[in-house]
Amino acid sequence: MTHLRSLLYLLPLAVLTTSAQSPTPQVFGYRDFTQQAKWDETFMAVPDPVLAGEHLKTLTSAPHWASSPEDYATAQYVAEKFKAAGLQTEIVPYKVLLNKPIQILIEAFDSTGAKLMSGPTPEHVNPNKNGGDPFQDDPRILPAFNGSSPSGDTTAEVVYANYGTLADFQQLAKLGISVKDKIVIVRYGENFRGIKTYIAQQYGAAGVLIYSDPADDGYFRGDVYPKGPWRPDTAVQRGSIQFLPIYPGDPTTPGIAATPDLPASKRIPADKLQANQPSIPTNPLSYKDAAPILKALGGDESPREWQGALPFTYHLGASTKNPVAKVTVHMHLEQDIALRTIWDVIGTIPGTNPTQKDDWVVAGNHRDAWVYGAVDPNSGTAAMLETVHGLGELLKQGWHPQRTIVIGSWDAEEEGLMGSTEWAEQHEKILAHAVAYFNTDVGVSGPNFNAAAVPSLKQFVREVTKEVPSPKGGTVYDQWKAEQTAANANRRRPRPANQTDSEVRIGTLGSGSDYTPFIQHLGVPSTDIGSDGPYGVYHSTFDDYAWFTKFADPTFVYEQQQARVFGLEILHMADTDVLPYDYQLYGKEIVGYLESAQKRATEQKLTLDFAPALAAAQRFAAAGTAVRATETNPPADPTTLNNALRAAEEALLNSTGLPKRSWYRHTIYAPGEFTGYAAVVIPGVNEAIEAADATRAQSQLRTLAEALNHSAAILEATQK
Ligand SMILES: [Zn+2]
């Protein structure tokens, strides 16, 4: 999976930093950066493009779906590299619920009963044109399916529902078109795919087909693979439709670790998994298979903005007003749903500072793929292995980190962040004072560096990128900034009033990758980094080594860059004197979130008292400003200060969690119930306003004020 960092750019961000940008000899958190600068230099000389390319080639030599023997082979490869670098290494198994497709049949008929299509069509490109694709015929490739879809045999009329957002379903209802007992065909994009099924199910649909429209990542964007990087007609986007915004991880064990020896009585039985598992069959389709269905579909013309790039006018399907030209689809999905073993690889470098060694620095990337996963996720794994290579070189030269470093190679992320969630749930106690989680998923799909982070770590990420050279010249930071400035100049929408050009923009953590259990369940400050480009083969067979070396990073220099940035994040956080958390910016952003929420409440004509929450946010922001002064001029022994800085983030958790989804405990960030990938900020408050529920909104404002006051008090105590 991926969090689609680039899409986050389209979201309005409340507040932007204006902090100074010129590189100074001082790096935030260090009393004296001289020694660290030397280690950084030694480290940066190690990550090797050629070796990264070899890792990628090995990791993607076979399809390695989570729990398969080929997946286990990749775990062994990663474990060997960890050991060779001197990390204490173990392969950690969990037993999680996964569906594996046995038979997938989708066929469509017109109103005369004539067959329009029968699929799925195998993913295939012409082997004799533009180099073909050397990996497409492997018999181990599973048919395209959606993780967490139930089995089912259903035949029903079809309705087209655009992207399948809540607004799309509401509009269909307004147009008098019912989706009840129908099969809904929706296109990928806009929201997390599981949300499409989540909403369709609430509207009473019998099944869902999710197809990739060429407007979104196919020929409408540019030449298709193998000529160009975009999605060819047979390529299918697989993916999980688990109800991730309710809770991620193994569906049968929310909140506890799905260890192999966990008694069955501790697991939720299969027939009681409705909160997290869809009840209606759902399957992805290529645009080759979707086109005949959409083309034959009658009824009213779709709203013009629902039109995709297939060469005919899109219609909505039969309505009571317009009952002609029905298309009927038969879906037959047979899934083998069972507890299966998955394998995380965990590598540890023990810290040496007696008061800080238990404050872990965790970094990770998933390893499992829907098929070959060259970009998603093994571009991240290949880079991470070169990061580990660099750490190993430092160990050989006598370096030891102050804080313990833990590196995770997660399994079954694609099915619903399973490997990371189960591990985080198992180590909840110690992770309560972990100082950071650094994620990478898609490490490299192109040359444009991009990041998302909690506000307290935005400055930290920028500083790290100022140290790493870019293959394009200058630093990663320079190129990142230049690229964003160019993109901003091309924006058609006016910039938000409070946005300035003086700092590069860092996105907000939503979900769709492994940082979710760390930040949103446990309150570990997190970042997510990678380097993006035109990438149309997401979750298809063609996300393979041939595509990668043609379009993403032929010489692996962006792999090297990724290994360096990821490595410096780890090194700095492991050895910094004072935890480099920027609560000043965090406070400003939260005040901005509350002001926007207040505006929305007024628009919705909800009468709410924002004063206590706003006062708490102002207090938190003021405490953040005060503590920043202390952080730049710390006491001789910073232990108490560090503990307070970490506790301030933990105080933003609410132990009872969000309404309807108690696994999500963070009061500032969660994946949106109706968006999935994109973050909802101050989620308890905003989702209650969205639902026009004043009572719930007021109670969530109270909860938020309590958390902010608690956190502010912790920061204020450092000033006494
Ligand atoms: Zn991924």
XYZ file of C-alpha atoms and ligand atoms in Angstrom:
721
model
C 0.000 0.000 0.000
C 1.081 3.547 -0.039
C -0.187 6.684 1.498
C -0.076 8.605 -1.803
C 2.078 11.405 -0.475
C 1.681 13.400 -3.667
C -2.102 13.510 -3.353
C -1.758 15.028 0.079
C -0.473 18.121 -1.650
C -3.984 18.808 -2.867
C -5.300 19.090 0.664
C -5.570 22.500 2.218
C -3.060 22.684 5.034
C -3.959 24.983 7.846
C -0.606 26.393 8.758
C 2.814 26.473 7.241
C 6.096 26.964 8.941
C 8.130 30.063 8.342
C 11.201 29.037 10.310
C 14.648 30.069 9.134
C 16.022 27.940 6.307
C 19.666 28.855 5.896
C 21.923 26.002 6.971
C 23.598 26.862 10.243
C 26.489 25.099 11.916
C 23.974 24.235 14.634
C 21.532 21.400 14.109
C 18.440 21.450 16.310
C 18.879 19.055 19.234
C 22.694 18.982 19.257
C 24.895 21.000 21.613
C 27.782 20.522 19.228
C 27.271 18.937 15.824
C 30.981 18.463 15.025
C 31.294 14.779 15.970
C 27.906 13.884 14.470
C 28.863 15.576 11.197
C 31.882 13.241 10.984
C 29.792 10.112 11.572
C 27.270 11.374 9.032
C 29.988 11.732 6.439
C 31.345 8.249 7.121
C 27.832 6.853 6.894
C 26.934 8.634 3.665
C 29.914 7.167 1.841
C 28.536 3.631 2.246
C 25.093 3.299 0.532
C 25.913 1.951 -2.899
C 23.654 2.263 -5.975
C 24.953 -0.994 -7.474
C 24.252 -2.960 -4.291
C 20.807 -1.366 -3.972
C 20.094 -2.552 -7.515
C 21.212 -6.080 -6.580
C 18.956 -6.120 -3.512
C 16.030 -4.992 -5.623
C 16.692 -7.627 -8.273
C 16.871 -10.419 -5.688
C 13.835 -9.260 -3.679
C 11.670 -8.977 -6.809
C 12.819 -12.120 -8.618
C 9.514 -13.876 -7.798
C 5.984 -12.854 -6.802
C 6.095 -12.734 -2.993
C 2.629 -12.313 -1.608
C 2.573 -12.327 2.227
C 2.686 -15.838 3.743
C 3.987 -17.498 0.558
C 7.265 -19.484 0.484
C 8.715 -16.759 -1.773
C 7.817 -14.171 0.887
C 9.681 -16.243 3.485
C 12.712 -16.330 1.153
C 12.743 -12.503 1.102
C 12.608 -12.501 4.922
C 15.685 -14.739 4.978
C 17.517 -12.462 2.533
C 16.774 -9.373 4.632
C 17.746 -11.208 7.841
C 21.097 -12.206 6.301
C 21.866 -8.601 5.379
C 20.892 -7.383 8.857
C 23.179 -9.990 10.454
C 26.046 -9.207 8.107
C 25.862 -5.569 9.229
C 26.091 -6.643 12.875
C 22.459 -6.194 13.918
C 20.900 -8.555 16.471
C 18.420 -10.177 14.125
C 15.321 -12.309 14.416
C 12.517 -13.419 12.143
C 9.290 -12.894 14.090
C 6.196 -14.843 12.975
C 2.542 -13.860 13.474
C -0.628 -15.699 12.479
C -3.109 -13.457 10.703
C -6.318 -13.814 8.737
C -5.694 -13.586 4.968
C -7.868 -14.446 1.976
C -6.292 -16.140 -1.021
C -8.262 -16.292 -4.275
C -9.181 -19.773 -5.474
C -11.445 -18.727 -8.325
C -12.358 -15.273 -9.620
C -14.968 -14.945 -12.367
C -16.565 -11.706 -13.528
C -18.947 -11.778 -16.505
C -21.332 -9.199 -17.899
C -24.488 -9.455 -20.051
C -26.588 -6.881 -21.891
C -30.397 -6.673 -21.656
C -30.802 -9.325 -24.376
C -28.636 -11.718 -22.384
C -25.695 -11.481 -24.797
C -22.326 -11.762 -23.106
C -20.348 -8.497 -23.024
C -17.215 -9.762 -21.324
C -15.850 -12.601 -19.265
C -12.850 -11.997 -17.065
C -10.579 -11.276 -15.527
C -8.369 -10.989 -18.591
C -4.802 -11.988 -17.625
C -2.411 -9.077 -17.167
C -0.451 -9.121 -20.367
C 1.329 -6.765 -22.742
C 2.550 -7.573 -26.256
C 5.891 -9.356 -25.732
C 7.163 -8.189 -29.135
C 6.634 -4.443 -28.707
C 8.763 -1.986 -26.731
C 10.626 -4.814 -25.038
C 7.475 -6.485 -23.638
C 7.618 -7.555 -20.035
C 9.844 -10.470 -18.987
C 7.941 -11.190 -15.751
C 4.285 -11.322 -16.828
C 3.930 -15.065 -17.428
C 4.999 -16.435 -14.037
C 2.451 -19.072 -12.941
C 2.830 -17.985 -9.300
C 1.058 -14.654 -9.989
C -2.276 -14.748 -8.133
C -5.367 -13.616 -10.031
C -6.145 -9.972 -9.305
C -8.259 -9.735 -6.136
C -9.010 -7.508 -3.190
C -7.632 -8.431 0.232
C -10.471 -8.898 2.771
C -13.160 -9.496 0.132
C -15.489 -12.316 1.158
C -16.403 -15.154 -1.175
C -19.677 -14.668 -2.954
C -21.783 -15.515 -5.960
C -24.011 -12.673 -6.997
C -25.782 -11.574 -10.164
C -27.197 -8.084 -10.323
C -27.745 -4.962 -12.401
C -24.912 -2.449 -12.542
C -24.784 1.202 -11.403
C -21.800 3.512 -12.003
C -20.819 5.513 -8.892
C -17.761 7.520 -9.991
C -15.019 7.276 -7.283
C -17.396 5.806 -4.713
C -17.016 8.643 -2.229
C -19.742 9.492 0.251
C -20.605 12.542 -1.892
C -20.894 10.332 -5.009
C -23.346 7.957 -3.321
C -25.320 10.918 -1.954
C -25.539 12.382 -5.453
C -26.802 9.098 -6.928
C -29.529 9.015 -4.276
C -30.467 12.604 -5.189
C -30.708 11.573 -8.846
C -33.176 8.860 -7.837
C -30.824 5.966 -8.487
C -30.775 3.269 -5.861
C -27.750 1.017 -5.493
C -29.653 -1.384 -3.245
C -29.060 -4.979 -4.354
C -27.069 -3.713 -7.366
C -23.428 -4.247 -8.272
C -21.702 -0.888 -8.089
C -18.853 -0.169 -10.472
C -16.513 2.559 -9.211
C -13.149 3.850 -10.307
C -9.965 3.919 -8.270
C -8.828 7.256 -6.856
C -9.902 9.960 -4.407
C -10.336 7.694 -1.381
C -8.948 4.431 0.038
C -10.519 1.518 -1.843
C -11.869 -0.109 1.325
C -13.985 3.009 1.902
C -15.676 2.485 -1.475
C -16.926 -0.883 -0.268
C -17.616 0.479 3.254
C -20.026 3.075 1.826
C -21.514 0.827 -0.903
C -22.297 -1.754 1.765
C -24.032 0.879 3.930
C -26.169 1.783 0.889
C -27.187 -1.868 0.485
C -25.162 -2.776 -2.621
C -24.744 -6.479 -3.486
C -21.182 -6.224 -4.761
C -18.479 -3.792 -5.880
C -16.185 -3.708 -8.898
C -13.292 -1.246 -8.667
C -11.558 -0.452 -11.949
C -8.596 1.712 -12.965
C -9.800 4.484 -15.263
C -7.245 5.579 -17.911
C -7.976 9.166 -16.837
C -6.387 8.485 -13.461
C -3.282 6.423 -14.250
C -3.589 5.099 -17.829
C -3.181 6.423 -21.385
C -4.795 9.738 -20.569
C -1.723 10.532 -18.435
C 0.853 9.450 -21.023
C 2.271 6.439 -22.844
C 1.454 3.123 -21.228
C 3.835 0.356 -20.263
C 6.075 -0.937 -21.785
C 6.424 2.226 -23.926
C 5.823 4.594 -21.010
C 5.272 4.381 -17.238
C 1.449 4.471 -17.236
C -1.062 1.654 -16.757
C -1.645 -0.641 -19.766
C -5.207 -1.840 -20.457
C -4.924 -5.241 -18.768
C -3.116 -4.074 -15.605
C -5.172 -4.372 -12.433
C -4.760 -2.540 -9.156
C -5.017 -5.139 -6.399
C -5.366 -3.967 -2.816
C -6.920 -4.427 0.579
C -10.498 -3.382 1.239
C -10.213 -3.960 4.969
C -12.046 -1.222 6.897
C -8.706 0.287 7.854
C -10.120 3.460 9.455
C -11.921 1.249 12.032
C -8.756 -0.661 12.913
C -5.796 -2.108 10.958
C -3.767 -5.263 11.491
C -4.965 -8.840 11.878
C -8.774 -8.598 11.793
C -9.165 -11.180 14.571
C -6.919 -9.467 17.164
C -7.485 -5.692 17.419
C -5.290 -4.267 20.201
C -3.386 -7.506 20.890
C -0.567 -9.297 19.078
C -1.499 -12.207 16.803
C 1.351 -14.408 18.036
C 1.425 -17.977 16.699
C 0.551 -19.427 20.126
C -2.367 -17.055 20.849
C -5.327 -19.192 22.023
C -8.281 -19.225 19.631
C -10.482 -17.930 22.460
C -8.581 -14.604 22.309
C -9.452 -14.119 18.646
C -12.678 -12.679 17.273
C -14.517 -15.540 15.529
C -14.928 -15.286 11.752
C -18.675 -14.527 11.917
C -18.148 -11.533 14.226
C -15.676 -9.512 12.187
C -18.148 -7.032 10.638
C -16.453 -3.954 12.084
C -13.304 -4.548 10.059
C -14.235 -6.968 7.258
C -16.598 -6.180 4.352
C -19.634 -8.410 3.869
C -20.130 -7.812 0.123
C -17.888 -9.322 -2.562
C -15.518 -6.825 -4.148
C -13.008 -7.276 -6.952
C -10.697 -5.035 -8.962
C -10.845 -4.789 -12.767
C -8.580 -3.548 -15.526
C -9.932 -0.937 -17.917
C -9.953 -3.544 -20.639
C -12.487 -5.537 -18.612
C -14.426 -2.531 -17.300
C -14.895 -0.846 -20.693
C -17.537 -3.233 -22.152
C -19.616 -2.926 -18.961
C -19.509 0.879 -18.865
C -20.020 1.190 -22.622
C -23.229 -0.860 -22.603
C -24.595 0.811 -19.494
C -27.749 2.830 -20.215
C -29.778 5.208 -18.125
C -29.008 8.876 -17.622
C -25.735 10.423 -18.679
C -23.369 10.627 -15.728
C -22.583 14.074 -14.322
C -19.827 15.478 -16.598
C -17.173 15.393 -13.892
C -17.821 11.655 -13.494
C -16.710 11.049 -17.082
C -13.413 9.204 -17.277
C -11.149 8.758 -20.306
C -12.714 5.709 -21.963
C -13.882 6.646 -25.485
C -17.665 6.806 -24.966
C -20.129 8.726 -22.816
C -20.493 7.297 -19.308
C -24.033 6.541 -18.109
C -25.265 5.774 -14.625
C -27.305 2.619 -15.218
C -31.015 1.967 -15.101
C -33.128 4.221 -12.903
C -36.853 4.249 -12.180
C -37.190 7.122 -14.695
C -35.005 5.539 -17.302
C -35.175 1.754 -17.037
C -33.566 0.844 -20.357
C -30.227 -0.701 -21.346
C -29.488 -2.704 -18.269
C -26.179 -4.396 -17.787
C -26.111 -7.417 -15.516
C -22.925 -8.697 -13.920
C -22.259 -12.097 -12.451
C -19.481 -12.132 -9.834
C -18.219 -15.455 -8.588
C -15.484 -15.082 -5.983
C -14.103 -18.058 -4.156
C -11.653 -17.113 -1.436
C -9.697 -19.369 0.884
C -9.879 -17.361 4.120
C -7.526 -18.743 6.765
C -5.033 -17.896 9.500
C -1.663 -17.759 7.765
C 1.876 -17.252 9.042
C 3.682 -14.031 8.164
C 7.227 -12.962 9.071
C 8.618 -9.640 10.261
C 12.395 -9.293 10.334
C 13.602 -7.261 13.316
C 17.187 -5.972 13.613
C 18.465 -4.232 16.727
C 21.502 -2.118 17.606
C 21.536 -1.708 21.391
C 21.928 1.809 22.757
C 24.686 2.578 25.241
C 23.314 5.521 27.212
C 21.974 4.075 30.507
C 19.176 6.656 30.835
C 18.123 6.651 27.181
C 18.840 3.223 25.742
C 15.237 2.109 26.267
C 13.923 5.078 24.285
C 13.895 3.240 20.982
C 14.373 4.743 17.555
C 12.299 2.552 15.227
C 12.499 2.564 11.437
C 10.744 0.296 8.994
C 9.449 -0.649 5.586
C 7.193 -3.466 4.455
C 8.551 -6.300 2.361
C 5.476 -8.185 1.083
C 4.049 -7.305 -2.330
C 0.882 -8.036 -4.273
C 3.058 -9.440 -7.036
C 6.715 -8.406 -7.568
C 6.507 -5.041 -5.820
C 9.585 -3.405 -7.347
C 8.385 0.084 -6.422
C 5.870 -0.848 -3.730
C 7.558 -1.733 -1.429
C 10.948 -3.148 -2.394
C 12.414 0.131 -3.667
C 12.080 1.003 0.026
C 13.573 -2.325 1.167
C 16.566 -2.091 -1.187
C 17.331 1.399 0.118
C 16.779 0.328 3.729
C 19.286 -2.518 3.280
C 21.868 0.042 2.115
C 21.005 2.163 5.163
C 21.699 -0.907 7.312
C 24.915 -1.498 5.345
C 25.984 2.034 6.357
C 25.081 1.497 10.023
C 27.142 -1.709 9.934
C 30.160 0.219 8.674
C 29.836 2.691 11.562
C 29.632 -0.199 14.048
C 32.880 -1.572 12.618
C 34.500 1.803 13.216
C 33.541 1.792 16.867
C 30.345 3.856 16.815
C 27.584 2.964 19.248
C 24.242 4.761 19.370
C 23.020 6.417 22.566
C 19.488 5.126 22.020
C 18.591 1.637 20.811
C 17.886 1.408 17.077
C 15.267 -1.109 15.916
C 14.758 -1.766 12.197
C 11.615 -3.587 11.044
C 10.981 -5.321 7.726
C 7.208 -5.702 7.981
C 5.114 -8.416 6.372
C 1.481 -8.358 5.145
C 1.294 -4.571 5.028
C -0.697 -4.865 1.829
C -3.473 -6.803 3.555
C -3.905 -4.108 6.217
C -0.637 -3.062 7.933
C -0.517 -6.447 9.648
C 3.169 -7.076 10.412
C 3.761 -3.594 11.812
C 0.492 -3.449 13.747
C 0.956 -6.846 15.424
C 4.561 -6.003 16.366
C 3.582 -2.562 17.689
C 0.740 -4.073 19.726
C 3.131 -6.657 21.148
C 5.627 -3.982 22.237
C 3.129 -1.363 23.309
C 4.748 -0.817 26.731
C 8.241 -0.012 25.542
C 7.001 1.865 22.485
C 5.162 4.216 24.843
C 8.535 5.965 25.118
C 9.991 5.239 21.676
C 11.298 8.574 20.413
C 10.476 8.180 16.713
C 9.168 5.898 14.002
C 10.603 6.496 10.532
C 8.634 4.902 7.723
C 9.292 4.319 4.087
C 7.011 2.345 1.790
C 7.443 3.374 -1.839
C 11.096 4.374 -1.477
C 11.549 5.377 -5.121
C 9.112 5.630 -8.024
C 10.874 8.649 -9.544
C 13.131 11.610 -8.774
C 10.931 13.874 -6.633
C 11.626 13.684 -2.898
C 8.577 13.985 -0.706
C 7.731 13.622 2.977
C 4.925 13.558 5.493
C 5.446 13.983 9.240
C 3.965 15.040 12.534
C 4.561 18.802 12.910
C 7.072 18.241 15.713
C 9.399 16.480 13.220
C 9.017 18.704 10.162
C 12.099 20.789 10.902
C 13.999 17.580 11.669
C 13.219 16.126 8.227
C 14.167 19.358 6.465
C 17.498 19.519 8.298
C 18.365 15.961 7.341
C 17.642 16.637 3.657
C 19.943 19.661 3.758
C 22.880 17.311 4.397
C 22.258 14.834 1.569
C 23.433 15.563 -1.997
C 20.892 15.202 -4.796
C 21.744 13.411 -8.075
C 20.357 16.553 -9.744
C 22.926 18.800 -7.997
C 22.736 20.725 -4.732
C 21.045 19.015 -1.808
C 17.889 16.938 -1.587
C 16.383 19.914 0.219
C 17.278 22.338 -2.620
C 15.699 20.094 -5.261
C 12.666 19.390 -3.121
C 12.112 23.097 -2.675
C 12.717 23.905 -6.357
C 10.270 21.237 -7.434
C 7.584 22.494 -5.065
C 8.105 26.101 -6.096
C 7.673 25.095 -9.744
C 4.566 23.075 -8.894
C 3.137 26.002 -6.913
C 3.742 28.379 -9.826
C 1.623 26.068 -11.968
C -1.216 25.849 -9.485
C -4.543 26.945 -10.810
C -6.099 27.325 -7.376
C -5.178 30.328 -5.249
C -2.792 29.582 -2.419
C -4.187 29.575 1.096
C -3.674 32.991 2.667
C -1.426 31.743 5.453
C 0.878 29.775 3.169
C 4.298 31.128 2.386
C 6.974 30.053 -0.048
C 9.753 30.133 2.460
C 9.659 26.483 3.535
C 9.043 23.218 1.765
C 5.732 21.725 2.530
C 5.528 18.437 4.421
C 2.302 16.443 4.266
C 0.076 15.190 7.068
C 0.143 11.502 8.017
C -3.160 9.866 7.059
C -2.978 6.133 6.592
C -2.174 3.440 4.092
C 1.233 2.592 5.460
C 3.017 1.254 8.516
C 3.326 4.482 10.511
C -0.334 4.152 11.488
C 0.083 1.864 14.543
C 3.015 3.962 15.774
C 1.596 7.467 15.614
C -2.163 6.908 15.684
C -2.351 4.032 18.193
C 0.745 4.618 20.343
C 1.669 8.282 19.878
C 5.206 7.686 18.576
C 6.245 10.784 16.554
C 6.517 9.594 12.954
C 7.708 10.538 9.478
C 7.249 8.955 6.059
C 9.659 9.630 3.200
C 10.212 8.587 -0.405
C 10.880 9.835 -3.886
C 8.050 9.946 -6.427
C 7.462 10.113 -10.176
C 4.966 9.029 -12.879
C 3.870 5.592 -11.653
C 0.918 3.909 -13.358
C 1.577 0.248 -12.528
C 0.764 0.450 -8.808
C -0.294 -2.958 -7.380
C -0.179 -4.656 -10.799
C 2.055 -7.421 -12.134
C 4.013 -4.764 -14.031
C 5.398 -3.138 -10.879
C 8.515 -5.202 -11.510
C 12.267 -4.893 -11.992
C 11.850 -4.255 -15.746
C 9.480 -1.304 -15.171
C 11.661 0.044 -12.353
C 14.904 0.077 -14.311
C 13.175 1.624 -17.319
C 11.211 4.385 -15.604
C 11.902 4.880 -11.901
C 15.632 4.887 -11.300
C 17.751 3.124 -13.975
C 21.065 3.760 -12.189
C 19.735 3.470 -8.609
C 21.043 6.892 -7.605
C 17.695 7.795 -6.045
C 17.905 4.518 -4.139
C 21.217 5.772 -2.775
C 19.669 9.130 -1.898
C 16.792 7.396 -0.132
C 19.210 5.176 1.858
C 21.122 8.277 2.976
C 18.130 10.360 4.043
C 16.567 7.407 5.868
C 19.907 6.662 7.542
C 20.481 10.221 8.728
C 17.008 10.301 10.249
C 17.949 7.219 12.288
C 21.463 8.407 13.208
C 20.369 11.851 14.316
C 17.474 10.615 16.408
C 19.648 7.955 18.054
C 22.357 10.374 19.138
C 20.827 13.830 19.525
C 21.335 15.424 22.970
C 17.838 16.860 23.133
C 14.928 15.290 21.258
C 14.499 17.618 18.277
C 10.735 18.056 18.618
C 9.304 21.352 17.441
C 6.270 21.939 19.671
C 6.119 25.583 18.632
C 5.061 24.616 15.112
C 2.880 21.786 16.422
C 0.979 24.315 18.556
C 0.490 26.712 15.664
C -0.845 23.943 13.452
C -3.325 22.763 16.077
C -4.628 26.315 16.602
C -5.108 26.457 12.812
C -6.980 23.123 12.794
C -9.344 24.391 15.494
C -9.997 27.689 13.726
C -10.891 25.820 10.523
C -13.170 23.465 12.450
C -14.889 26.426 14.074
C -15.530 27.948 10.658
C -16.991 24.698 9.397
C -19.222 24.400 12.462
C -20.548 27.916 11.814
C -21.217 27.031 8.165
C -23.085 23.934 9.350
C -25.027 26.168 11.787
C -23.898 24.104 14.767
C -23.762 25.965 18.065
C -20.582 24.864 19.787
C -18.357 26.355 22.449
C -14.829 26.363 21.048
C -13.387 28.658 23.723
C -11.950 26.021 26.119
C -10.348 24.002 23.287
C -8.934 27.127 21.651
C -7.562 28.316 24.999
C -5.946 24.902 25.515
C -4.409 25.008 22.029
C -3.056 28.520 22.664
C -1.643 27.338 25.974
C -0.010 24.342 24.250
C 1.440 26.630 21.553
C 2.837 29.029 24.190
C 4.369 26.120 26.113
C 5.854 24.907 22.811
C 7.487 28.274 22.216
C 8.926 28.347 25.732
C 10.277 24.805 25.557
C 11.929 25.547 22.214
C 14.116 28.096 23.922
C 15.111 25.452 26.478
C 15.755 22.878 23.746
C 18.252 25.178 22.040
C 19.944 25.884 25.373
C 19.513 22.641 27.321
C 20.533 21.798 30.889
C 23.711 19.755 31.471
C 21.663 16.607 32.016
C 18.792 16.684 29.502
C 17.155 13.422 30.691
C 14.214 15.076 32.448
C 13.701 17.452 29.535
C 13.745 14.560 27.042
C 11.287 12.538 29.081
C 8.950 15.521 29.200
C 9.267 16.169 25.469
C 8.298 12.579 24.735
C 5.502 12.525 27.331
C 3.973 15.623 25.748
C 3.238 13.694 22.547
C 1.867 10.721 24.476
C -0.470 13.090 26.333
C -2.169 13.805 22.996
C -3.550 10.253 23.083
C -7.009 9.636 24.473
C -7.179 6.172 26.028
C -10.832 5.654 25.078
C -10.076 6.354 21.421
C -12.278 7.861 18.746
C -16.044 7.299 18.696
C -16.855 4.073 16.756
C -13.144 3.270 16.394
C -11.436 3.056 19.760
C -8.205 1.590 18.344
C -7.383 5.077 17.035
C -6.291 7.047 20.091
C -4.559 10.137 18.750
C -6.623 13.311 19.268
C -4.882 15.235 16.452
C -4.464 12.708 13.589
C -6.388 9.745 12.216
C -7.234 8.368 8.791
C -10.664 9.764 7.892
C -13.591 7.377 8.367
C -14.716 8.313 4.834
C -11.330 8.997 3.201
C -8.919 6.362 4.517
C -5.611 7.535 3.056
C -6.033 11.220 3.782
C -5.705 12.396 7.337
C -8.518 13.962 9.231
C -7.036 16.438 11.684
C -8.571 16.700 15.167
C -10.677 13.747 13.947
C -13.084 13.451 16.866
C -14.174 17.061 16.447
C -14.170 17.291 12.652
C -16.034 14.040 12.053
C -18.731 15.017 14.549
C -19.131 18.383 12.792
C -19.270 16.588 9.445
C -22.057 14.385 10.830
C -23.816 17.531 12.208
C -23.777 15.922 15.666
C -23.423 18.865 18.073
C -23.492 16.761 21.246
C -20.689 14.525 20.031
C -18.705 17.504 18.703
C -18.934 19.297 22.063
C -17.828 16.199 23.940
C -14.928 15.690 21.507
C -13.900 19.335 21.963
C -13.782 18.645 25.707
C -11.625 15.545 25.178
C -9.295 17.505 22.911
C -8.999 20.384 25.396
C -8.127 17.910 28.158
C -5.391 16.298 26.044
C -3.931 19.673 25.035
C -3.995 21.004 28.603
C -2.337 17.810 29.825
C 0.364 18.037 27.178
C 0.886 21.769 27.798
C 1.265 21.144 31.541
C 4.028 18.609 30.841
C 5.890 21.110 28.662
C 5.351 23.935 31.187
C 6.843 21.803 33.971
C 10.189 21.875 32.133
C 10.306 25.646 32.717
C 10.157 25.400 36.528
Zn 3.377 -0.424 0.095
